[in-house]
Amino acid sequence: GEDILLAQLWIILRRDLPQACRILFGRGGCYALPLTRATGNLLVALLDAYEVDGSACWINRAARVLRDTFGANDDLAKRHMLDVEQNWSYTIFLQSVLRFLEVKERIGELDLDWLYAREALVTYTRWMVENERPYLDFPEKLEFVNDTWAAQDIRKYVLLIAASHYDPDQSDDYKTASQRFLDHICVNLKSSREQTYSRIQAILLFNAGIASWSLAKSTACASAVRREIFDNSKITQTKLVTARARSRLWRGLRNFSPYREFRWVKFRLKGRASIKGS
């Protein structure tokens, strides 16, 4: 939205206030952003912007996206990640977290943002070892059963291989679990009539590069930093939402202009009228 008072108030009412209510009353997730590929793509876009111009603002915004999406102390049962049709793309988000960690390591910033991302990632990958299975093992959960799902499992393989470096205490468990997914992919696609389909090929080709990078990765940075627990309690999350709302109010007041406020209202009313007319 624009940096004007009414626009910021609108965001507070539509986004921050409902989120605060969900946190306080325990109704659903407490994060501003969903655990999906959309958020993963947002994170990658911010990291790409950082690669282009080197401005720290982009990587700092990427760190805020992470904190607005997941944390090390999450109750993963409430995130319903085994609801495949609705939430399968959480793996794409976690892959974007790998990219964030890689960028931070490359520029030598093993700071609290890096540690936050690593701790949260480890929480989720440990859950994956215990709970994730190949998609085609449960065809009743799938609306369309096809071998694209076998290709999609390569993302789990990549994440578990990478996690073995960020969580060396559980390295053997990760390698065993990742091999299980790799075997499943190879067996299913080797005899599949769909193996040359463009979507399957694209998924495999894209993730093969990430897998190679993960397999070659050093474990030095993982063992050099101790684990640290980050507070994601209701009080902490509520404080974050409140701080964000205060920041929005200040931004709107700082840029207050009667003309801009009137133009914003006029624009929105015109947009609503256009939608109704169509």
Short mmCIF file of C-alpha atoms in Angstrom, two decimals:
data_model
loop_
_atom_site.label_atom_id
_atom_site.label_comp_id
_atom_site.label_asym_id
_atom_site.label_seq_id
_atom_site.Cartn_x
_atom_site.Cartn_y
_atom_site.Cartn_z
CA GLY A 1 0.00 0.00 0.00
CA GLU A 2 0.92 3.67 -0.28
CA ASP A 3 2.74 5.38 2.57
CA ILE A 4 -0.32 7.37 3.59
CA LEU A 5 -2.37 7.22 6.77
CA LEU A 6 -5.58 5.67 5.42
CA ALA A 7 -3.71 3.02 3.46
CA GLN A 8 -1.71 2.03 6.53
CA LEU A 9 -4.83 1.95 8.73
CA TRP A 10 -6.46 -0.29 6.14
CA ILE A 11 -3.54 -2.74 6.29
CA ILE A 12 -3.64 -2.74 10.11
CA LEU A 13 -7.37 -3.53 10.12
CA ARG A 14 -7.16 -6.17 7.39
CA ARG A 15 -3.90 -7.85 8.36
CA ASP A 16 -2.33 -6.93 11.70
CA LEU A 17 -5.47 -6.89 13.87
CA PRO A 18 -6.77 -10.29 12.66
CA GLN A 19 -3.29 -11.75 13.11
CA ALA A 20 -3.08 -10.45 16.68
CA CYS A 21 -6.48 -12.02 17.42
CA ARG A 22 -5.37 -15.37 15.98
CA ILE A 23 -2.28 -15.32 18.17
CA LEU A 24 -4.06 -14.35 21.39
CA PHE A 25 -6.93 -16.83 20.96
CA GLY A 26 -4.91 -19.64 19.42
CA ARG A 27 -6.95 -19.75 16.22
CA GLY A 28 -4.64 -20.95 13.48
CA GLY A 29 -1.17 -19.74 12.71
CA CYS A 30 0.46 -16.75 14.33
CA TYR A 31 2.55 -15.69 11.34
CA ALA A 32 1.89 -12.92 8.85
CA LEU A 33 2.99 -15.01 5.85
CA PRO A 34 1.96 -18.53 4.78
CA LEU A 35 4.31 -21.49 4.64
CA THR A 36 3.98 -21.87 0.87
CA ARG A 37 5.83 -21.49 -2.42
CA ALA A 38 4.51 -17.93 -2.69
CA THR A 39 6.52 -16.91 0.37
CA GLY A 40 9.47 -18.94 -0.89
CA ASN A 41 9.35 -17.07 -4.20
CA LEU A 42 9.18 -13.76 -2.33
CA LEU A 43 12.27 -14.71 -0.34
CA VAL A 44 14.15 -15.71 -3.50
CA ALA A 45 13.18 -12.44 -5.19
CA LEU A 46 14.59 -10.44 -2.27
CA LEU A 47 17.81 -12.46 -2.35
CA ASP A 48 18.06 -11.94 -6.11
CA ALA A 49 17.67 -8.18 -5.55
CA TYR A 50 20.52 -8.33 -3.04
CA GLU A 51 22.70 -10.15 -5.57
CA VAL A 52 21.99 -7.42 -8.14
CA ASP A 53 22.81 -4.28 -6.15
CA GLY A 54 24.38 -5.50 -2.90
CA SER A 55 22.20 -3.30 -0.71
CA ALA A 56 21.78 -4.70 2.81
CA CYS A 57 18.13 -3.62 2.85
CA TRP A 58 17.19 -6.59 0.64
CA ILE A 59 18.78 -9.27 2.78
CA ASN A 60 17.38 -7.60 5.91
CA ARG A 61 13.91 -7.73 4.39
CA ALA A 62 14.50 -11.39 3.56
CA ALA A 63 15.31 -12.01 7.23
CA ARG A 64 12.02 -10.35 8.22
CA VAL A 65 10.17 -12.62 5.80
CA LEU A 66 11.67 -15.64 7.57
CA ARG A 67 10.59 -14.38 10.99
CA ASP A 68 7.11 -13.70 9.61
CA THR A 69 6.80 -17.27 8.32
CA PHE A 70 8.28 -19.83 10.69
CA GLY A 71 10.35 -20.39 13.83
CA ALA A 72 12.33 -22.97 15.77
CA ASN A 73 9.63 -23.51 18.42
CA ASP A 74 6.66 -23.97 16.09
CA ASP A 75 4.01 -26.58 16.85
CA LEU A 76 4.26 -28.37 13.52
CA ALA A 77 1.06 -30.36 14.06
CA LYS A 78 -0.84 -27.06 13.70
CA ARG A 79 0.80 -26.33 10.36
CA HIS A 80 -0.85 -29.39 8.73
CA MET A 81 2.05 -30.08 6.40
CA LEU A 82 0.83 -33.62 5.69
CA ASP A 83 -2.26 -32.16 4.02
CA VAL A 84 -0.57 -32.70 0.68
CA GLU A 85 -2.96 -30.96 -1.71
CA GLN A 86 -3.09 -27.82 0.43
CA ASN A 87 0.41 -27.61 1.88
CA TRP A 88 2.84 -29.62 -0.25
CA SER A 89 4.72 -26.47 -1.30
CA TYR A 90 6.18 -25.88 2.15
CA THR A 91 9.21 -27.71 0.74
CA ILE A 92 9.70 -24.90 -1.81
CA PHE A 93 9.74 -22.37 1.03
CA LEU A 94 12.30 -24.43 2.97
CA GLN A 95 14.49 -24.60 -0.14
CA SER A 96 14.46 -20.80 -0.26
CA VAL A 97 15.70 -20.86 3.33
CA LEU A 98 18.70 -22.86 2.10
CA ARG A 99 19.37 -20.06 -0.38
CA PHE A 100 19.19 -17.49 2.43
CA LEU A 101 21.68 -19.47 4.52
CA GLU A 102 24.02 -19.84 1.55
CA VAL A 103 24.00 -16.10 0.82
CA LYS A 104 24.65 -15.22 4.46
CA GLU A 105 27.53 -17.69 4.62
CA ARG A 106 29.06 -16.38 1.40
CA ILE A 107 29.17 -12.81 2.74
CA GLY A 108 30.45 -13.97 6.14
CA GLU A 109 27.36 -13.06 8.17
CA LEU A 110 26.79 -15.94 10.58
CA ASP A 111 24.68 -13.61 12.69
CA LEU A 112 21.37 -13.96 14.57
CA ASP A 113 19.38 -13.90 11.34
CA TRP A 114 21.45 -16.78 9.97
CA LEU A 115 21.11 -18.65 13.25
CA TYR A 116 17.34 -18.04 13.38
CA ALA A 117 16.94 -19.48 9.88
CA ARG A 118 19.13 -22.48 10.63
CA GLU A 119 17.40 -23.31 13.92
CA ALA A 120 13.95 -23.08 12.35
CA LEU A 121 15.04 -25.15 9.35
CA VAL A 122 16.39 -27.87 11.62
CA THR A 123 13.09 -28.00 13.53
CA TYR A 124 11.24 -28.64 10.29
CA THR A 125 13.72 -31.11 8.79
CA ARG A 126 13.76 -33.19 11.98
CA TRP A 127 9.99 -33.36 11.69
CA MET A 128 10.38 -34.45 8.06
CA VAL A 129 12.61 -37.37 9.05
CA GLU A 130 9.95 -38.64 11.43
CA ASN A 131 6.81 -37.90 9.43
CA GLU A 132 7.37 -37.41 5.70
CA ARG A 133 6.92 -40.26 3.25
CA PRO A 134 6.82 -40.36 -0.56
CA TYR A 135 3.65 -38.76 -1.90
CA LEU A 136 2.66 -41.83 -3.93
CA ASP A 137 2.71 -44.01 -0.82
CA PHE A 138 -0.65 -42.38 0.02
CA PRO A 139 -2.50 -41.96 -3.30
CA GLU A 140 -5.80 -41.47 -1.45
CA LYS A 141 -4.54 -38.04 -0.37
CA LEU A 142 -3.99 -36.91 -3.96
CA GLU A 143 -6.58 -35.43 -6.26
CA PHE A 144 -4.63 -36.40 -9.40
CA VAL A 145 -2.34 -39.41 -9.00
CA ASN A 146 0.56 -39.19 -11.46
CA ASP A 147 4.33 -39.49 -11.50
CA THR A 148 4.89 -35.77 -11.13
CA TRP A 149 4.47 -36.46 -7.42
CA ALA A 150 7.45 -38.83 -7.56
CA ALA A 151 9.52 -36.02 -9.08
CA GLN A 152 8.30 -33.61 -6.40
CA ASP A 153 9.88 -35.88 -3.77
CA ILE A 154 13.31 -34.72 -4.91
CA ARG A 155 12.75 -31.54 -2.90
CA LYS A 156 12.55 -33.63 0.27
CA TYR A 157 15.75 -35.39 -0.74
CA VAL A 158 17.50 -32.03 -1.23
CA LEU A 159 16.30 -30.65 2.10
CA LEU A 160 17.36 -33.71 4.07
CA ILE A 161 20.81 -33.78 2.45
CA ALA A 162 21.29 -30.10 3.27
CA ALA A 163 20.01 -30.58 6.81
CA SER A 164 22.69 -33.20 7.45
CA HIS A 165 25.21 -30.34 7.28
CA TYR A 166 23.24 -27.87 9.38
CA ASP A 167 22.31 -30.47 12.00
CA PRO A 168 25.35 -32.78 12.15
CA ASP A 169 24.16 -34.48 15.35
CA GLN A 170 21.40 -36.13 13.29
CA SER A 171 23.47 -36.59 10.13
CA ASP A 172 23.00 -40.35 9.87
CA ASP A 173 19.22 -40.09 10.23
CA TYR A 174 19.08 -37.46 7.49
CA LYS A 175 21.19 -39.51 5.10
CA THR A 176 19.08 -42.63 5.68
CA ALA A 177 15.84 -40.71 5.12
CA SER A 178 17.16 -38.89 2.05
CA GLN A 179 18.29 -42.16 0.47
CA ARG A 180 14.79 -43.54 0.97
CA PHE A 181 13.35 -40.69 -1.08
CA LEU A 182 16.04 -40.98 -3.77
CA ASP A 183 15.38 -44.71 -4.17
CA HIS A 184 11.66 -44.06 -4.46
CA ILE A 185 12.19 -41.41 -7.15
CA CYS A 186 14.51 -43.62 -9.20
CA VAL A 187 12.31 -46.72 -9.01
CA ASN A 188 9.11 -44.87 -9.94
CA LEU A 189 10.48 -42.72 -12.74
CA LYS A 190 12.75 -45.32 -14.32
CA SER A 191 9.75 -47.28 -15.57
CA SER A 192 7.35 -44.36 -15.91
CA ARG A 193 5.78 -43.44 -19.23
CA GLU A 194 5.70 -39.87 -17.94
CA GLN A 195 9.43 -39.55 -17.31
CA THR A 196 10.01 -37.28 -20.33
CA TYR A 197 7.16 -34.89 -19.52
CA SER A 198 8.42 -31.32 -19.33
CA ARG A 199 7.17 -30.66 -15.79
CA ILE A 200 8.92 -33.74 -14.41
CA GLN A 201 12.12 -32.92 -16.29
CA ALA A 202 12.07 -29.31 -15.08
CA ILE A 203 11.60 -30.33 -11.44
CA LEU A 204 14.43 -32.88 -11.63
CA LEU A 205 16.86 -30.62 -13.49
CA PHE A 206 16.31 -27.66 -11.19
CA ASN A 207 16.72 -29.66 -8.02
CA ALA A 208 19.67 -31.74 -9.24
CA GLY A 209 21.84 -28.62 -9.07
CA ILE A 210 20.76 -27.86 -5.51
CA ALA A 211 21.39 -31.48 -4.55
CA SER A 212 24.93 -31.35 -5.95
CA TRP A 213 25.61 -28.15 -4.00
CA SER A 214 24.25 -29.71 -0.81
CA LEU A 215 26.32 -32.88 -1.19
CA ALA A 216 29.51 -30.83 -1.65
CA LYS A 217 28.81 -28.47 1.25
CA SER A 218 31.21 -28.22 4.18
CA THR A 219 29.92 -28.79 7.72
CA ALA A 220 32.24 -26.21 9.28
CA CYS A 221 29.64 -23.47 9.70
CA ALA A 222 27.15 -25.88 11.24
CA SER A 223 29.45 -27.08 13.99
CA ALA A 224 30.89 -23.63 14.70
CA VAL A 225 27.67 -22.13 16.10
CA ARG A 226 25.83 -23.49 19.11
CA ARG A 227 22.10 -24.10 19.01
CA GLU A 228 20.02 -21.29 20.47
CA ILE A 229 16.32 -21.28 21.28
CA PHE A 230 14.33 -18.37 19.93
CA ASP A 231 11.19 -17.22 21.67
CA ASN A 232 8.08 -17.58 19.49
CA SER A 233 5.56 -17.38 22.35
CA LYS A 234 2.18 -15.66 22.08
CA ILE A 235 3.54 -12.64 23.94
CA THR A 236 6.55 -12.29 21.65
CA GLN A 237 4.50 -12.72 18.49
CA THR A 238 1.92 -10.21 19.72
CA LYS A 239 4.69 -7.70 20.44
CA LEU A 240 6.02 -8.15 16.90
CA VAL A 241 2.58 -7.54 15.38
CA THR A 242 2.03 -4.49 17.63
CA ALA A 243 5.43 -3.08 16.68
CA ARG A 244 4.61 -3.57 13.00
CA ALA A 245 1.29 -1.75 13.42
CA ARG A 246 2.99 1.14 15.22
CA SER A 247 5.51 1.37 12.41
CA ARG A 248 2.69 1.53 9.86
CA LEU A 249 0.95 4.32 11.81
CA TRP A 250 4.14 6.34 12.03
CA ARG A 251 4.76 5.88 8.32
CA GLY A 252 1.26 7.10 7.53
CA LEU A 253 1.45 10.11 9.85
CA ARG A 254 4.88 11.07 8.57
CA ASN A 255 3.58 11.21 5.00
CA PHE A 256 0.15 12.68 5.79
CA SER A 257 -1.33 14.80 3.03
CA PRO A 258 -5.08 15.59 2.69
CA TYR A 259 -4.79 15.49 -1.10
CA ARG A 260 -3.11 12.05 -1.13
CA GLU A 261 -5.64 10.68 1.39
CA PHE A 262 -8.54 11.90 -0.77
CA ARG A 263 -6.93 10.48 -3.92
CA TRP A 264 -6.50 7.08 -2.23
CA VAL A 265 -10.18 6.95 -1.20
CA LYS A 266 -11.28 8.03 -4.67
CA PHE A 267 -9.09 5.39 -6.28
CA ARG A 268 -10.45 2.60 -4.07
CA LEU A 269 -14.08 3.62 -4.62
CA LYS A 270 -13.51 3.72 -8.34
CA GLY A 271 -11.91 0.26 -8.22
CA ARG A 272 -14.86 -1.20 -6.27
CA ALA A 273 -17.33 0.31 -8.72
CA SER A 274 -15.37 -1.16 -11.63
CA ILE A 275 -15.40 -4.65 -10.07
CA LYS A 276 -19.15 -4.52 -9.43
CA GLY A 277 -19.77 -3.32 -12.98
CA SER A 278 -17.90 -6.24 -14.46
#
